[in-house]
Short mmCIF file of C-alpha atoms in Angstrom, two decimals:
data_model
loop_
_atom_site.label_atom_id
_atom_site.label_comp_id
_atom_site.label_asym_id
_atom_site.label_seq_id
_atom_site.Cartn_x
_atom_site.Cartn_y
_atom_site.Cartn_z
CA UNK G 1 -12.36 25.95 -2.62
CA UNK G 2 -14.76 28.09 0.02
CA UNK G 3 -15.40 24.94 1.74
CA UNK G 4 -11.77 24.68 2.94
CA UNK G 5 -11.55 27.57 4.04
CA UNK G 6 -14.40 27.72 6.31
CA UNK G 7 -12.30 24.25 8.43
CA UNK G 8 -12.51 24.95 11.93
CA UNK G 9 -8.99 25.94 13.03
CA UNK G 10 -8.43 23.95 16.18
CA UNK G 11 -5.54 24.00 18.80
CA UNK G 12 -2.87 21.34 17.55
CA UNK G 13 -0.89 19.83 20.83
CA UNK G 14 2.89 19.45 20.17
CA UNK G 15 3.47 16.00 20.08
CA UNK G 16 6.08 14.59 22.53
CA UNK G 17 9.34 13.15 21.21
CA UNK G 18 8.84 9.73 19.36
CA UNK G 19 10.62 7.00 19.91
CA UNK G 20 13.79 5.32 18.02
CA UNK G 21 11.10 2.78 16.88
CA UNK G 22 8.74 4.75 16.12
CA UNK G 23 11.05 6.78 14.01
CA UNK G 24 12.46 3.63 12.02
CA UNK G 25 8.79 2.92 11.19
CA UNK G 26 8.10 5.82 9.63
CA UNK G 27 10.92 5.66 7.85
CA UNK G 28 10.42 2.50 6.06
CA UNK G 29 7.29 3.59 5.80
CA UNK G 30 7.82 6.89 3.67
CA UNK G 31 10.93 4.77 1.75
CA UNK G 32 8.67 1.84 0.69
CA UNK G 33 5.54 4.31 -0.63
CA UNK G 34 8.01 6.26 -2.24
CA UNK G 35 9.87 2.69 -4.03
CA UNK G 36 6.51 2.15 -5.40
CA UNK G 37 5.74 5.41 -6.48
CA UNK G 38 8.87 5.27 -9.08
CA UNK G 39 7.65 1.78 -10.06
CA UNK G 40 4.15 2.90 -10.35
CA UNK G 41 4.95 5.96 -12.45
CA UNK G 42 6.12 3.97 -15.62
CA UNK G 43 2.53 3.04 -16.28
CA UNK G 44 2.03 6.19 -17.58
CA UNK G 45 5.23 6.11 -20.13
CA UNK G 46 4.92 2.43 -21.01
CA UNK G 47 1.74 0.29 -22.19
CA UNK G 48 1.60 -2.20 -19.53
CA UNK G 49 2.57 -5.83 -21.20
CA UNK G 50 -0.32 -7.71 -19.38
CA UNK G 51 -3.12 -7.60 -21.80
CA UNK G 52 -5.87 -7.07 -19.20
CA UNK G 53 -4.36 -3.81 -17.83
CA UNK G 54 -3.28 -2.51 -20.93
CA UNK G 55 -7.12 -2.90 -21.80
CA UNK G 56 -8.08 -0.79 -19.02
CA UNK G 57 -5.88 1.30 -19.08
CA UNK G 58 -7.49 4.88 -18.44
CA UNK G 59 -8.93 3.82 -15.14
CA UNK G 60 -5.85 2.35 -13.98
CA UNK G 61 -4.05 5.07 -14.82
CA UNK G 62 -6.27 7.54 -12.55
CA UNK G 63 -6.65 4.75 -10.02
CA UNK G 64 -2.23 5.11 -10.10
CA UNK G 65 -2.31 8.66 -9.88
CA UNK G 66 -4.54 8.97 -7.17
CA UNK G 67 -2.33 6.31 -5.39
CA UNK G 68 1.21 7.61 -6.26
CA UNK G 69 -0.46 11.28 -4.72
CA UNK G 70 -1.46 9.56 -1.64
CA UNK G 71 1.35 7.30 -0.68
CA UNK G 72 3.74 10.96 -1.43
CA UNK G 73 1.74 12.70 1.09
CA UNK G 74 0.90 10.17 3.67
CA UNK G 75 3.76 9.30 5.11
CA UNK G 76 4.14 13.47 5.64
CA UNK G 77 0.66 14.04 7.22
CA UNK G 78 1.86 11.96 10.62
CA UNK G 79 5.42 13.45 11.00
CA UNK G 80 4.89 15.39 14.67
CA UNK G 81 7.71 17.82 13.30
CA UNK G 82 6.13 19.05 10.18
CA UNK G 83 3.08 19.00 11.99
CA UNK G 84 4.56 21.53 14.83
CA UNK G 85 6.56 23.34 12.40
CA UNK G 86 4.61 23.99 9.44
CA UNK G 87 0.93 23.28 10.70
CA UNK G 88 -0.78 25.35 7.45
CA UNK G 89 1.48 22.87 5.38
CA UNK G 90 0.50 19.95 7.15
CA UNK G 91 -3.21 21.09 6.27
CA UNK G 92 -2.95 22.19 2.78
CA UNK G 93 -1.16 18.91 2.48
CA UNK G 94 -3.53 16.19 3.98
CA UNK G 95 -6.28 18.10 1.40
CA UNK G 96 -3.97 17.22 -1.74
CA UNK G 97 -4.06 13.71 0.04
CA UNK G 98 -7.47 13.19 0.37
CA UNK G 99 -7.94 14.71 -3.29
CA UNK G 100 -5.56 11.54 -4.43
CA UNK G 101 -7.35 9.41 -2.05
CA UNK G 102 -11.13 10.23 -3.97
CA UNK G 103 -9.60 10.08 -7.01
CA UNK G 104 -7.68 6.82 -6.10
CA UNK G 105 -10.39 5.15 -4.57
CA UNK G 106 -12.81 6.49 -7.88
CA UNK G 107 -9.89 4.87 -10.26
CA UNK G 108 -9.88 1.57 -7.65
CA UNK G 109 -13.13 1.12 -7.69
CA UNK G 110 -13.44 0.48 -11.41
CA UNK G 111 -10.97 -1.81 -12.20
CA UNK G 112 -11.97 -3.84 -9.15
CA UNK G 113 -15.30 -4.74 -10.87
CA UNK G 114 -13.26 -5.48 -13.95
CA UNK G 115 -10.46 -7.36 -12.23
CA UNK G 116 -9.09 -10.94 -13.95
CA UNK G 117 -10.19 -13.48 -11.19
CA UNK G 118 -13.90 -12.76 -10.95
CA UNK G 119 -16.58 -12.36 -8.17
CA UNK G 120 -13.37 -12.76 -5.09
CA UNK G 121 -11.13 -10.68 -6.49
CA UNK G 122 -14.11 -8.03 -7.45
CA UNK G 123 -14.80 -7.85 -3.73
CA UNK G 124 -11.51 -8.42 -2.69
CA UNK G 125 -10.21 -4.89 -4.18
CA UNK G 126 -13.56 -3.48 -4.62
CA UNK G 127 -13.86 -3.29 -0.69
CA UNK G 128 -10.91 -1.85 -0.28
CA UNK G 129 -11.97 0.89 -2.56
CA UNK G 130 -15.15 1.83 -1.15
CA UNK G 131 -13.52 1.82 2.39
CA UNK G 132 -10.30 4.00 1.46
CA UNK G 133 -12.62 6.50 0.17
CA UNK G 134 -15.36 6.19 3.62
CA UNK G 135 -12.70 6.47 5.81
CA UNK G 136 -11.31 9.57 3.69
CA UNK G 137 -14.18 11.12 4.09
CA UNK G 138 -14.70 10.69 7.54
CA UNK G 139 -11.18 12.09 8.67
CA UNK G 140 -12.31 14.97 6.32
CA UNK G 141 -15.84 15.38 8.10
CA UNK G 142 -14.23 14.83 11.93
CA UNK G 143 -11.26 18.14 11.06
CA UNK G 144 -13.84 20.16 9.56
CA UNK G 145 -16.00 19.71 12.78
CA UNK G 146 -12.45 20.42 14.95
CA UNK G 147 -12.54 16.72 16.10
CA UNK G 148 -8.93 16.38 15.92
CA UNK G 149 -8.07 13.46 17.82
CA UNK G 150 -11.00 11.17 15.40
CA UNK G 151 -9.44 12.87 12.43
CA UNK G 152 -6.09 11.26 13.12
CA UNK G 153 -7.76 7.84 13.60
CA UNK G 154 -9.33 7.86 10.74
CA UNK G 155 -6.46 9.39 8.70
CA UNK G 156 -4.43 5.75 10.73
CA UNK G 157 -7.30 3.69 9.10
CA UNK G 158 -7.22 5.52 5.86
CA UNK G 159 -3.14 5.35 5.46
CA UNK G 160 -3.27 1.89 6.48
CA UNK G 161 -5.39 0.99 3.33
CA UNK G 162 -3.38 3.45 0.82
CA UNK G 163 -0.93 1.48 2.24
CA UNK G 164 -2.24 -1.85 0.54
CA UNK G 165 -0.17 -0.37 -2.49
CA UNK G 166 3.17 -1.31 -1.13
CA UNK G 167 1.94 -4.47 0.81
CA UNK G 168 0.40 -5.93 -2.04
CA UNK G 169 3.74 -5.58 -4.23
CA UNK G 170 5.47 -7.24 -1.50
CA UNK G 171 2.99 -9.99 -1.09
CA UNK G 172 2.03 -11.17 -4.49
CA UNK G 173 6.04 -11.68 -5.94
CA UNK G 174 6.56 -13.47 -2.24
CA UNK G 175 3.37 -16.18 -2.81
CA UNK G 176 4.96 -16.50 -7.20
CA UNK G 177 8.39 -16.77 -6.37
CA UNK G 178 8.66 -18.68 -2.84
CA UNK G 179 5.51 -20.42 -2.20
CA UNK G 180 5.03 -21.08 -6.01
CA UNK G 181 1.66 -20.40 -5.62
CA UNK G 182 -0.17 -20.18 -9.38
CA UNK G 183 -1.31 -16.97 -10.00
CA UNK G 184 -5.14 -17.07 -9.53
CA UNK G 185 -5.02 -18.40 -6.05
CA UNK G 186 -2.26 -16.11 -5.69
CA UNK G 187 -4.34 -12.91 -6.81
CA UNK G 188 -7.60 -13.53 -5.26
CA UNK G 189 -5.55 -14.12 -1.92
CA UNK G 190 -3.40 -10.93 -2.21
CA UNK G 191 -6.77 -9.07 -3.18
CA UNK G 192 -7.90 -9.31 0.55
CA UNK G 193 -4.37 -10.32 2.26
CA UNK G 194 -2.75 -6.40 1.24
CA UNK G 195 -5.58 -4.12 3.07
CA UNK G 196 -7.19 -6.57 5.57
CA UNK G 197 -4.11 -7.26 8.18
CA UNK G 198 -3.49 -3.32 7.67
CA UNK G 199 -6.90 -2.21 8.87
CA UNK G 200 -6.66 -5.24 11.83
CA UNK G 201 -3.09 -2.69 12.92
CA UNK G 202 -4.64 0.45 12.51
CA UNK G 203 -7.14 -0.29 14.60
CA UNK G 204 -4.88 -2.09 17.30
CA UNK G 205 -3.08 1.38 17.09
CA UNK G 206 -6.23 3.21 16.98
CA UNK G 207 -7.30 1.29 20.32
CA UNK G 208 -3.84 1.70 22.26
CA UNK G 209 -4.37 5.10 21.45
CA UNK G 210 -7.53 5.71 23.18
CA UNK G 211 -6.23 3.67 25.97
CA UNK G 212 -3.14 5.50 26.55
CA UNK G 213 -5.57 9.22 26.54
CA UNK G 214 -7.43 7.70 28.82
CA UNK G 215 -4.85 6.44 31.47
CA UNK G 216 -2.95 9.69 31.01
CA UNK G 217 -6.41 11.38 31.98
CA UNK G 218 -7.59 9.15 35.07
#
């Protein structure tokens, strides 16, 4: 814990009031993340009926535990009101969030190595786990250096990957029930589709913020 105490204490700007669209999207993010957490919690009380998941229940639960914590804490890290009114709480919640990402990415990588549909899902979920860890590490490094804007950018990328837990559970049922795809192509597709678009959108948001900041300074 001594390392955390050495994190620079930068000055955080008080954000401007967001639009109703930003507020609505934040609530969608919070509620959908909470819904997935409630669903995922069942894995700690019952043994999955899926034989594959039941076989690897320990790394699965490790991954779920990390994902649950990250989903619960993540949306609040983007709350400008919380950051402005309780900055110290924001910092400690961020530390909790990054520890949960570490736990979840380790469990996720272990599960990717034994994913049920072979090399395509090993790679899809495995790269997701590696990027989840890497973007969290970068967010931590940037805040230790006092580079708050870079920290925010990496947190946007990181939570986009955390949010793959939500998009996967929307996309897979749609593929199976609405499109009537067989399970194998659905699972292979979702192992990439659950996070690649999220990350592209996150990168667009980051680039847009950078452009807006440059224009304000011009």
